[in-house]
Coordinates of C-alpha atoms in Angstrom, one line a residue:
Chain A
M14 CA 1.6 11.3 -27.9
I15 CA 4.0 8.8 -28.3
E16 CA 5.7 8.2 -31.2
I17 CA 8.2 6.5 -32.0
K18 CA 10.2 8.4 -34.2
R19 CA 13.2 5.9 -34.7
L20 CA 13.9 1.9 -34.2
S21 CA 17.6 0.0 -34.6
L22 CA 18.8 -3.3 -33.9
V23 CA 22.0 -4.8 -33.7
N24 CA 22.0 -8.4 -33.9
F25 CA 19.0 -9.0 -32.9
R26 CA 17.4 -11.8 -34.1
N27 CA 18.7 -12.7 -37.3
Y28 CA 19.2 -8.7 -38.0
I29 CA 22.9 -8.3 -37.9
S30 CA 22.9 -4.1 -37.7
L31 CA 19.3 -1.9 -38.8
D32 CA 18.3 1.4 -38.7
I33 CA 14.9 3.0 -39.7
S34 CA 13.3 6.6 -39.1
F35 CA 9.1 6.6 -39.2
N36 CA 7.4 9.7 -39.9
K37 CA 4.1 8.3 -40.0
K38 CA 1.3 7.0 -37.4
I39 CA 0.5 4.2 -39.7
N40 CA 3.5 1.5 -40.7
I41 CA 3.5 -1.3 -41.9
F42 CA 5.9 -3.8 -42.5
L43 CA 5.9 -6.2 -46.2
G44 CA 7.2 -9.4 -47.3
N45 CA 6.7 -12.9 -46.9
N46 CA 6.6 -16.0 -43.9
A47 CA 10.6 -15.4 -41.9
Q48 CA 11.8 -12.6 -43.3
G49 CA 12.0 -10.6 -39.8
K50 CA 8.8 -8.8 -40.3
T51 CA 7.4 -10.2 -36.1
T52 CA 11.0 -9.3 -35.6
L53 CA 10.1 -5.7 -35.6
L54 CA 7.4 -5.8 -33.9
E55 CA 9.1 -7.5 -31.5
S56 CA 11.5 -5.7 -31.1
I57 CA 9.1 -2.8 -29.5
Y58 CA 7.6 -4.9 -27.1
L59 CA 10.8 -5.7 -25.9
L60 CA 11.9 -2.4 -25.2
A61 CA 8.1 -1.0 -23.2
I62 CA 8.2 -4.5 -21.3
S63 CA 11.9 -4.7 -21.2
K64 CA 10.5 -8.6 -21.6
S65 CA 10.2 -10.8 -25.5
H66 CA 6.7 -11.8 -26.2
K67 CA 8.4 -14.7 -27.9
T68 CA 10.1 -15.6 -25.6
F69 CA 11.1 -15.9 -21.5
K70 CA 14.7 -16.9 -22.4
D71 CA 16.7 -13.3 -23.4
K72 CA 19.2 -15.1 -24.6
D73 CA 17.4 -16.5 -27.6
L74 CA 17.3 -13.2 -28.8
I75 CA 20.3 -12.6 -29.2
K76 CA 21.8 -13.6 -33.4
F77 CA 23.3 -17.1 -33.6
N78 CA 27.0 -17.1 -32.8
E79 CA 27.2 -13.5 -31.3
S80 CA 28.0 -12.0 -28.1
F81 CA 25.4 -9.6 -27.8
C82 CA 22.7 -7.9 -28.6
K83 CA 20.7 -3.6 -28.8
V84 CA 17.2 -2.2 -29.4
T85 CA 17.5 1.5 -29.4
T86 CA 14.8 4.0 -29.5
E87 CA 14.0 7.7 -30.1
L88 CA 10.4 8.5 -29.4
T89 CA 8.9 11.8 -27.9
K90 CA 6.5 11.3 -25.7
D91 CA 5.0 14.4 -25.1
Q92 CA 7.7 17.7 -25.9
N93 CA 10.0 15.0 -24.3
Q94 CA 12.6 13.6 -26.7
L95 CA 14.0 10.2 -25.2
T96 CA 16.4 7.7 -26.0
L97 CA 15.8 4.0 -24.5
N98 CA 18.1 0.8 -24.8
V99 CA 17.9 -2.5 -24.4
V100 CA 21.3 -4.0 -24.0
I101 CA 21.8 -8.7 -23.7
S102 CA 24.8 -10.2 -22.9
N103 CA 26.6 -13.1 -20.8
E104 CA 26.8 -10.7 -18.1
G105 CA 22.9 -10.9 -18.7
K106 CA 20.2 -7.2 -19.2
K107 CA 20.6 -4.1 -19.1
V108 CA 18.5 -1.3 -20.2
L109 CA 18.8 2.3 -19.9
V110 CA 16.8 5.3 -20.6
N111 CA 18.5 8.3 -22.3
Q112 CA 21.2 6.9 -21.9
V113 CA 20.9 6.3 -17.5
E114 CA 21.3 2.1 -16.6
K115 CA 18.1 1.5 -14.6
R116 CA 18.9 -1.5 -11.8
K117 CA 14.7 -2.5 -11.2
T118 CA 12.3 -3.2 -14.8
S119 CA 10.1 -0.5 -11.7
E120 CA 11.6 2.0 -13.1
Y121 CA 11.9 1.5 -16.6
I122 CA 8.5 -0.1 -17.1
G123 CA 6.1 2.4 -18.4
V124 CA 8.4 4.5 -20.6
F125 CA 5.6 3.3 -23.2
N126 CA 3.0 1.4 -23.2
V127 CA 1.9 -1.1 -25.9
V128 CA -1.2 -3.3 -26.5
M129 CA -0.3 -5.8 -28.8
F130 CA -2.4 -8.3 -30.9
A131 CA -1.6 -11.3 -32.4
P132 CA -2.9 -14.0 -34.6
E133 CA -2.7 -16.0 -30.2
D134 CA -4.5 -13.9 -28.9
L135 CA -7.9 -16.3 -30.1
E136 CA -6.4 -18.1 -27.5
I137 CA -7.5 -16.0 -24.4
V138 CA -10.8 -16.8 -25.6
K139 CA -10.5 -20.4 -26.5
G140 CA -7.6 -21.5 -24.8
E141 CA -6.6 -22.9 -21.4
P142 CA -7.2 -21.1 -18.2
I143 CA -3.5 -20.3 -18.2
N144 CA -3.0 -18.4 -21.3
R145 CA -5.4 -15.9 -19.9
R146 CA -4.1 -15.0 -16.0
K147 CA -1.0 -14.3 -18.6
F148 CA -3.3 -11.7 -20.2
I149 CA -4.3 -10.2 -16.9
D150 CA -0.9 -10.5 -15.7
I151 CA 1.4 -9.0 -18.4
E152 CA -1.3 -6.1 -19.0
I153 CA -1.6 -5.0 -14.8
G154 CA 2.4 -5.8 -14.6
Q155 CA 2.2 -3.4 -17.6
I156 CA 0.5 -0.2 -15.3
S157 CA 1.9 -1.5 -12.1
S158 CA 5.6 -2.3 -10.8
I159 CA 3.9 -2.7 -7.8
Y160 CA 1.9 -5.6 -9.3
I161 CA 4.7 -7.2 -11.3
F162 CA 6.5 -7.4 -7.5
D163 CA 3.5 -8.9 -5.6
L164 CA 2.8 -11.6 -8.3
N165 CA 7.1 -12.5 -7.7
Q166 CA 6.3 -12.7 -3.9
Y167 CA 3.4 -15.0 -4.6
N168 CA 5.4 -17.4 -7.3
R169 CA 8.2 -17.4 -4.4
I170 CA 6.4 -17.9 -1.4
L171 CA 4.5 -20.1 -3.6
K172 CA 6.7 -22.4 -4.8
Q173 CA 8.7 -23.1 -1.4
R174 CA 5.6 -23.8 0.3
N175 CA 4.7 -26.8 -1.9
E176 CA 8.4 -27.2 -1.3
Y177 CA 7.6 -27.5 2.1
L178 CA 4.6 -29.8 1.8
K179 CA 6.7 -32.4 -0.3
Q180 CA 8.5 -32.8 2.6
I181 CA 6.2 -33.2 5.3
S182 CA 4.9 -36.3 3.4
Q183 CA 8.8 -37.6 3.6
T184 CA 9.3 -36.7 6.4
Q185 CA 5.4 -37.0 8.4
K186 CA 7.4 -34.5 10.8
I187 CA 5.3 -30.8 10.5
D188 CA 6.5 -27.3 12.0
Y189 CA 3.0 -25.2 12.2
A190 CA 4.4 -22.3 12.9
Y191 CA 6.4 -22.4 9.8
L192 CA 2.9 -23.6 7.8
D193 CA 1.2 -20.4 9.3
T194 CA 4.0 -18.6 8.4
I195 CA 4.4 -19.4 4.5
T196 CA 0.4 -19.5 4.2
E197 CA -0.3 -15.9 5.4
Q198 CA 2.6 -14.6 3.4
L199 CA 0.5 -16.6 0.5
S200 CA -3.0 -15.0 1.7
F201 CA -1.2 -11.4 2.2
Y202 CA 0.0 -11.5 -1.4
G203 CA -2.8 -13.0 -3.1
A204 CA -5.4 -11.4 -1.7
K205 CA -3.6 -8.3 -3.1
I206 CA -3.6 -9.7 -6.2
T207 CA -7.2 -11.1 -6.3
S208 CA -8.2 -7.1 -5.5
N209 CA -5.8 -6.0 -8.5
R210 CA -7.1 -8.3 -10.5
I211 CA -10.9 -8.1 -9.9
K212 CA -10.0 -4.1 -10.5
F213 CA -8.6 -4.2 -13.8
I214 CA -11.3 -6.4 -15.1
N215 CA -13.9 -4.3 -13.7
K216 CA -12.0 -1.5 -15.9
L217 CA -11.8 -3.5 -18.6
N218 CA -15.0 -4.4 -18.7
K219 CA -16.6 -2.0 -19.4
F220 CA -15.2 -0.3 -22.5
A221 CA -15.0 -3.9 -23.6
R222 CA -18.8 -3.9 -23.2
N223 CA -18.9 -0.7 -25.4
L224 CA -16.7 -2.2 -28.2
Q225 CA -17.8 -5.7 -28.1
K226 CA -22.0 -4.1 -29.2
Y227 CA -19.9 -1.7 -31.5
I228 CA -18.2 -4.2 -33.6
S229 CA -21.6 -6.8 -33.8
S230 CA -23.8 -3.4 -34.2
H231 CA -25.5 -4.1 -31.3
Q232 CA -26.2 -7.6 -31.2
E233 CA -23.4 -8.7 -29.0
D234 CA -24.2 -7.4 -24.6
L235 CA -20.3 -8.7 -23.4
Y236 CA -19.7 -9.2 -19.6
I237 CA -16.6 -10.1 -18.2
N238 CA -16.7 -12.5 -14.5
Y239 CA -13.9 -13.0 -12.9
L240 CA -13.4 -16.1 -11.1
S241 CA -11.1 -16.0 -8.4
N242 CA -10.4 -19.9 -7.4
Y243 CA -10.7 -18.1 -3.5
Q244 CA -14.6 -17.7 -4.3
L245 CA -14.8 -14.7 -1.4
K246 CA -17.9 -13.0 -2.6
D247 CA -16.3 -9.3 -1.1
N248 CA -14.6 -8.0 0.9
I249 CA -11.6 -9.6 0.0
N250 CA -8.2 -10.1 3.0
Q251 CA -5.4 -11.7 4.5
Q252 CA -6.9 -12.6 7.1
Q253 CA -10.0 -14.8 5.3
I254 CA -7.9 -16.1 2.9
F255 CA -5.7 -17.2 5.3
Q256 CA -8.4 -19.2 6.8
L257 CA -9.9 -21.2 3.8
Y258 CA -6.4 -22.2 3.5
K259 CA -6.0 -23.4 7.2
K260 CA -9.5 -25.3 5.9
N261 CA -7.7 -27.3 3.8
Y262 CA -3.8 -28.2 5.2
Q263 CA -4.6 -31.6 5.8
R264 CA -5.7 -32.2 1.7
D265 CA -2.7 -29.6 0.5
I266 CA -0.2 -32.4 2.9
I267 CA -1.9 -35.6 1.4
K268 CA -1.3 -34.3 -2.0
G269 CA 1.9 -32.5 -1.1
V270 CA 1.0 -29.3 -3.0
T271 CA -1.4 -25.5 -2.6
K272 CA -3.7 -26.6 -4.0
L273 CA -6.0 -23.1 -3.9
G274 CA -5.3 -19.6 -5.0
I275 CA -4.7 -17.1 -7.2
H276 CA -2.3 -19.9 -9.7
K277 CA -6.0 -21.7 -10.5
D278 CA -8.2 -18.4 -11.3
D279 CA -10.1 -17.6 -14.4
I280 CA -12.4 -15.2 -16.7
R281 CA -15.3 -16.3 -18.4
F282 CA -16.7 -14.4 -21.3
I283 CA -20.1 -14.6 -21.1
V284 CA -21.9 -13.1 -24.4
N285 CA -25.8 -12.6 -24.9
D286 CA -25.9 -15.0 -21.5
I287 CA -23.0 -17.9 -23.0
D288 CA -20.0 -18.7 -22.5
V289 CA -18.3 -17.5 -25.4
S290 CA -15.3 -20.3 -24.8
N291 CA -17.1 -23.5 -25.0
F292 CA -20.5 -22.3 -26.3
G293 CA -20.0 -18.9 -28.7
S294 CA -19.4 -19.3 -32.4
Q295 CA -16.4 -18.9 -33.9
G296 CA -17.2 -15.2 -34.7
Q297 CA -18.5 -14.5 -31.6
Q298 CA -15.5 -15.4 -30.1
R299 CA -13.1 -13.1 -33.0
T300 CA -15.0 -10.1 -31.4
T301 CA -14.5 -10.8 -28.0
A302 CA -11.1 -11.1 -28.5
L303 CA -10.6 -7.7 -30.5
A304 CA -12.9 -6.9 -28.3
I305 CA -10.7 -7.4 -26.0
K306 CA -7.9 -6.4 -26.8
L307 CA -9.1 -2.6 -28.3
A308 CA -10.6 -2.2 -24.6
L309 CA -6.9 -2.1 -23.3
I310 CA -6.4 0.9 -25.5
D311 CA -8.6 2.7 -24.1
F312 CA -7.5 1.5 -20.2
V313 CA -4.2 2.4 -20.7
K314 CA -4.8 6.1 -21.9
E315 CA -6.8 6.1 -18.6
E316 CA -4.5 4.9 -17.0
T317 CA -1.6 6.2 -17.8
N318 CA -2.7 9.5 -19.8
H319 CA -1.2 8.6 -23.5
Y320 CA -2.5 5.7 -25.4
P321 CA -0.1 3.1 -26.2
I322 CA 1.7 2.2 -29.2
V323 CA -0.3 -0.4 -31.4
L324 CA 1.2 -3.1 -32.2
L325 CA -0.7 -5.3 -35.2
D326 CA 1.0 -9.4 -36.4
D327 CA -1.0 -10.9 -38.6
V328 CA -4.5 -10.0 -37.8
L329 CA -5.2 -7.7 -40.5
S330 CA -5.8 -9.9 -43.0
E331 CA -7.3 -11.9 -40.4
L332 CA -10.5 -9.8 -40.0
D333 CA -13.4 -9.2 -41.9
D334 CA -14.1 -6.0 -43.3
N335 CA -16.3 -4.4 -40.8
R336 CA -14.3 -5.8 -38.0
Q337 CA -10.8 -4.2 -40.3
T338 CA -13.6 -0.7 -39.7
Q339 CA -14.0 -1.2 -35.6
L340 CA -10.1 -1.4 -35.2
L341 CA -8.8 1.8 -37.6
D342 CA -11.7 3.8 -36.0
C343 CA -10.1 2.5 -32.4
I344 CA -6.7 3.7 -33.7
K345 CA -7.1 6.1 -36.0
D346 CA -5.8 9.3 -34.8
K347 CA -4.8 8.1 -31.7
C348 CA -2.0 5.5 -31.8
Q349 CA 0.5 4.9 -33.6
T350 CA 0.9 1.3 -35.5
F351 CA 2.8 -0.7 -36.9
V352 CA 1.7 -3.6 -38.5
T353 CA 2.5 -6.5 -40.0
S354 CA 1.8 -8.9 -42.8
T355 CA 1.9 -10.7 -46.2
N356 CA -0.2 -8.8 -48.3
I357 CA -2.1 -6.0 -48.6
S358 CA -4.4 -6.8 -50.6
G359 CA -6.2 -7.9 -47.3
I360 CA -6.0 -4.7 -45.4
K361 CA -8.2 -1.3 -46.6
K362 CA -6.7 1.1 -48.3
E363 CA -7.9 4.5 -46.2
L364 CA -5.6 2.2 -44.0
I365 CA -2.8 1.7 -47.4
D366 CA -3.8 5.4 -47.9
K367 CA -2.3 6.8 -44.5
S368 CA 0.5 4.7 -43.5
D369 CA 4.6 4.4 -45.2
I370 CA 5.0 0.8 -45.9
F371 CA 8.2 -0.6 -45.7
V372 CA 9.4 -4.2 -47.4
I373 CA 11.0 -6.7 -45.4
E374 CA 13.0 -9.4 -47.5
N375 CA 16.0 -11.3 -45.3
A376 CA 15.8 -8.7 -42.7
R377 CA 16.6 -6.0 -44.1
I378 CA 14.3 -3.2 -45.1
T379 CA 13.4 -1.0 -48.3
K380 CA 10.8 2.0 -47.6
E381 CA 9.0 1.4 -51.5
K382 CA 5.6 1.1 -52.6
G383 CA 5.3 -2.5 -52.6
E384 CA 3.8 -3.2 -55.5
K385 CA 4.8 -7.1 -55.9
Y386 CA 3.2 -7.2 -52.3
G387 CA -0.2 -5.9 -54.0
K388 CA -0.6 -2.8 -53.5
Q389 CA -1.6 -1.0 -57.3
Chain B
M2 CA 44.1 -32.0 -24.1
Q3 CA 43.9 -32.3 -20.5
Y4 CA 45.2 -29.5 -17.7
P5 CA 48.1 -31.1 -15.6
D6 CA 46.2 -33.0 -12.2
S7 CA 47.4 -29.6 -9.9
I8 CA 45.7 -27.1 -12.6
S9 CA 42.9 -28.9 -13.0
K10 CA 42.3 -29.9 -9.2
L11 CA 42.6 -26.0 -8.4
I12 CA 40.1 -25.5 -11.3
E13 CA 38.0 -27.5 -8.9
S14 CA 38.7 -25.9 -6.0
F15 CA 38.1 -22.3 -7.5
S16 CA 34.4 -23.3 -8.5
K17 CA 33.3 -23.9 -5.2
L18 CA 33.4 -21.0 -3.8
P19 CA 30.0 -18.8 -5.1
G20 CA 29.8 -16.5 -8.0
I21 CA 32.9 -18.3 -9.1
G22 CA 31.4 -19.7 -12.2
P23 CA 33.9 -22.9 -15.0
K24 CA 35.3 -19.9 -16.8
S25 CA 36.6 -18.1 -13.8
A26 CA 37.9 -21.0 -11.7
E27 CA 39.6 -21.7 -14.7
R28 CA 40.9 -18.1 -15.1
L29 CA 41.9 -18.4 -11.4
A30 CA 43.2 -21.1 -10.9
F31 CA 45.6 -20.2 -14.5
Y32 CA 46.6 -16.9 -12.8
V33 CA 47.7 -18.3 -9.4
A34 CA 49.9 -21.6 -11.7
N35 CA 51.8 -17.8 -14.1
K36 CA 51.5 -14.6 -12.4
M37 CA 51.3 -14.8 -8.5
K38 CA 54.8 -15.1 -6.3
E39 CA 55.5 -18.4 -4.5
E40 CA 55.4 -15.9 -0.9
D41 CA 52.0 -15.4 -2.0
V42 CA 50.5 -18.2 -2.7
L43 CA 52.2 -20.0 0.9
N44 CA 50.6 -16.5 2.8
F45 CA 47.0 -17.0 1.1
A46 CA 46.8 -21.5 1.5
K47 CA 47.7 -20.7 4.5
S48 CA 44.4 -18.3 5.6
L49 CA 42.8 -20.5 4.0
V50 CA 43.3 -22.8 6.8
A51 CA 43.5 -21.1 9.3
V52 CA 40.5 -19.3 9.2
K53 CA 39.0 -22.8 8.5
R54 CA 41.3 -24.3 12.2
E55 CA 40.7 -21.1 14.7
L56 CA 37.9 -19.8 13.5
M57 CA 34.4 -21.3 14.6
K58 CA 30.8 -20.6 15.3
C59 CA 30.4 -18.9 18.9
P60 CA 28.7 -20.6 20.9
I61 CA 26.9 -18.5 22.5
C62 CA 25.1 -16.0 19.3
G63 CA 26.4 -18.3 16.9
N64 CA 29.3 -15.1 14.9
L65 CA 32.6 -16.1 13.6
T66 CA 35.0 -16.1 16.1
D67 CA 38.8 -16.8 16.8
K68 CA 36.8 -16.0 21.1
N69 CA 35.3 -18.0 23.3
P70 CA 32.8 -16.4 23.2
C71 CA 32.9 -14.3 20.7
V72 CA 34.2 -10.2 21.6
I73 CA 30.4 -9.1 21.6
C74 CA 29.5 -12.1 23.3
R75 CA 32.3 -11.1 26.6
D76 CA 31.8 -7.2 25.8
T77 CA 30.6 -5.8 29.8
N78 CA 29.5 -3.0 28.2
R79 CA 27.2 -4.2 26.2
D80 CA 23.6 -4.1 26.4
K81 CA 22.8 -7.7 27.4
S82 CA 18.8 -6.8 27.4
I83 CA 18.4 -6.7 23.5
I84 CA 18.8 -9.1 20.9
A85 CA 19.9 -8.0 17.0
V86 CA 19.0 -11.3 14.7
V87 CA 20.8 -11.6 12.0
E88 CA 21.3 -13.7 8.9
E89 CA 25.0 -13.2 8.2
N90 CA 28.6 -12.9 10.0
K91 CA 29.1 -9.9 7.6
D92 CA 25.8 -8.6 8.3
V93 CA 27.1 -8.0 11.6
I94 CA 29.9 -6.6 10.4
A95 CA 27.4 -4.1 9.1
I96 CA 25.7 -2.9 12.0
E97 CA 29.3 -3.2 13.8
K98 CA 30.0 -0.5 11.7
M99 CA 27.4 2.1 12.2
K100 CA 28.7 2.3 15.5
E101 CA 25.9 2.7 17.2
Y102 CA 24.3 -0.1 18.3
R103 CA 25.5 -1.1 22.0
G104 CA 23.7 -5.0 21.8
L105 CA 23.9 -8.6 21.2
Y106 CA 23.4 -10.4 17.5
H107 CA 22.8 -14.1 17.2
V108 CA 23.2 -15.0 14.0
L109 CA 21.1 -17.7 11.7
N110 CA 23.6 -18.3 9.2
G111 CA 21.0 -18.2 6.6
V112 CA 17.0 -18.4 5.9
I113 CA 14.8 -21.0 6.8
S114 CA 14.0 -21.4 2.5
P115 CA 12.7 -25.2 1.9
I116 CA 13.5 -25.1 -1.7
N117 CA 16.9 -25.0 -1.1
G118 CA 16.4 -28.1 1.5
V119 CA 17.2 -25.8 4.5
G120 CA 14.5 -25.9 7.0
P121 CA 13.7 -23.7 10.9
Q122 CA 16.1 -26.8 12.3
D123 CA 18.4 -25.8 10.3
I124 CA 19.7 -22.3 11.3
N125 CA 20.3 -21.3 15.4
I126 CA 17.1 -21.4 16.1
P127 CA 16.9 -23.9 19.1
S128 CA 20.1 -21.7 20.3
L129 CA 18.2 -19.2 20.1
L130 CA 15.2 -19.1 21.7
E131 CA 18.0 -21.4 24.3
R132 CA 19.3 -17.9 24.5
L133 CA 16.2 -16.1 25.5
K134 CA 14.8 -18.2 28.6
N135 CA 17.3 -15.7 30.3
D136 CA 14.8 -12.7 32.0
E137 CA 18.0 -10.3 31.2
I138 CA 16.8 -9.9 27.4
K139 CA 14.5 -7.8 26.7
E140 CA 14.1 -7.0 23.1
V141 CA 14.5 -8.9 20.0
I142 CA 15.2 -7.2 17.0
L143 CA 14.7 -8.9 13.6
A144 CA 17.0 -7.3 11.4
T145 CA 16.8 -9.9 8.3
N146 CA 17.0 -9.1 4.9
T147 CA 12.9 -8.3 3.4
T148 CA 13.6 -10.4 0.6
I149 CA 11.1 -12.9 0.4
E150 CA 12.9 -15.9 3.1
G151 CA 14.4 -12.8 5.3
E152 CA 10.4 -12.2 6.1
S153 CA 9.0 -16.2 6.0
T154 CA 12.0 -16.6 8.7
A155 CA 11.3 -12.5 10.7
M156 CA 7.0 -13.8 11.0
Y157 CA 8.8 -17.3 12.2
I158 CA 10.6 -16.3 15.2
A159 CA 8.5 -13.8 16.2
K160 CA 5.2 -16.8 16.1
L161 CA 7.8 -18.1 18.3
L162 CA 7.8 -15.4 21.1
E163 CA 3.8 -15.0 20.5
K164 CA 3.5 -16.9 24.4
I165 CA 6.9 -15.2 25.8
D166 CA 7.4 -12.0 27.3
I167 CA 9.4 -10.1 25.9
S168 CA 8.7 -7.4 22.8
V169 CA 10.1 -8.3 19.7
T170 CA 10.5 -6.0 16.8
R171 CA 11.7 -5.9 13.2
I172 CA 13.8 -3.4 11.5
A173 CA 12.1 -0.8 9.4
R174 CA 12.0 -0.4 5.2
G175 CA 11.8 2.6 3.2
L176 CA 13.5 5.3 1.6
P177 CA 17.8 5.5 2.0
V178 CA 18.8 8.8 4.4
G179 CA 19.1 11.6 2.0
G180 CA 17.7 10.2 -0.4
G181 CA 14.6 11.6 -2.6
L182 CA 11.2 10.4 -3.8
E183 CA 11.7 10.6 -6.9
Y184 CA 14.4 8.2 -6.9
A185 CA 12.9 5.7 -5.3
D186 CA 11.0 3.1 -7.3
E187 CA 6.9 2.3 -6.1
V188 CA 8.1 -0.4 -4.7
T189 CA 10.3 1.2 -1.7
L190 CA 7.7 3.6 -1.7
L191 CA 5.1 2.0 -0.9
K192 CA 7.1 -0.4 1.7
A193 CA 7.9 4.0 2.8
L194 CA 4.2 4.6 2.8
E195 CA 3.4 1.6 4.9
G196 CA 5.7 2.5 7.6
R197 CA 4.8 5.4 7.7
R198 CA 4.7 6.7 11.8
E199 CA 2.9 9.7 13.7
I200 CA 4.8 12.5 14.6
K201 CA 2.6 13.9 16.6

């Protein structure tokens, strides 16, 4: 069991200084828009992943006109007490576990995991392929630092290859030994990443399918299909992928860009034999988005032996009663949960009774009953 | 207010150095102007000119030297059948410090990286191929860094040598000596596992 006991922020976004303790499994942050509710979830996300879910520029997290920001948490993991720090300054980002600096993110990631539910989740189902690839990469990355390494290597060599292809079209000179070399490297990492993504989707499928059935009262059957751009049936290996690239050398050289690869992969969500992203109803799309996120909770548990911390950013009021109930069933007594909401009236009483409510106004916090936000 | 001309020129010179941004360059320039003794400044200026005028790249191995050929290439006690291919001069120093390697070197002076405008012909690969025409050489050790560009460069050279009867090896990657497994990060551990060798 992982539980955050304390969270403190210094110069983080609009917070000058904040220190809160948590005693309950469910914690609700209540307040109007732009008061700093999501920032609290963002800080927890940052502690888990060492990146923000909102921005890829770390410096955006520093309060305006300040030179650094610091996020600290004390948490218990089974019987152990852990202190995590993330400090961002002009010199970059430092992460510390129990005051010891971890120079590589791979030594840091995975101390605890988070699953975040946000209104943008619907984009995983409805949006562009890049949203789905980002989803996959973040979730596998949370449990495998080797995957992050492979992905970085792939992206770097892809950049080199595209630049080289551009130079070929400019100079009309081709060094096939070099093109072969970088293509082999691309194939090596492409093969590894493809296998890991397929493995991940297969695991997610197993959980998501049951959840979709459950949420839809056995009306909907979900199947997630991984569309690898390599289109290899089975036996995904470096040699086969290398041959595919070789066949396309002329096309790549003419276009000056690498057309084939994991950067073109996608996933399809099939509900009752139809592609829900393009042809599903609004309701089916919402259920699918919820099911795959809930499936992540089981996935993290299976992979790491610990349930993740769940972050619900402004989603409860968007879910109908039935979907809220399913969500609650999945996190009940298993995951410590942090919820943001502008109004408590849309949240089920069962959940409110079990929670601590923190009211947030202008980056300040009071622990109170929250009457003016609808609590009776 | 604008800086006096000599100061802005010095700032500009310092900022051409790697790892020195405009702020650091400014700090260094004012340190030179205000704090350094004239004698030290003169010595500094002399050494700057000297490294450029008196040093050259060894025509055989590409290492920085004040003798032609360099001390390593002219040393008759060294094993002339092995060449270690490295990226930079400082890699030669690192290997030399070990005092165990008795072969020769070949300094590429960079790695292939199209993003940085460095192609296969822009580093010392042609001179390496020329050197390998000598029958004396039996082994080439590819000791480029383990970055993705270091790997590409090593793999590329290996490809060029495919048809030549010379043994081509790549330095091993893995655990630091004396370090426990528990302290290694996953990627290093994976490479160590992949690079394992039979002992029985």
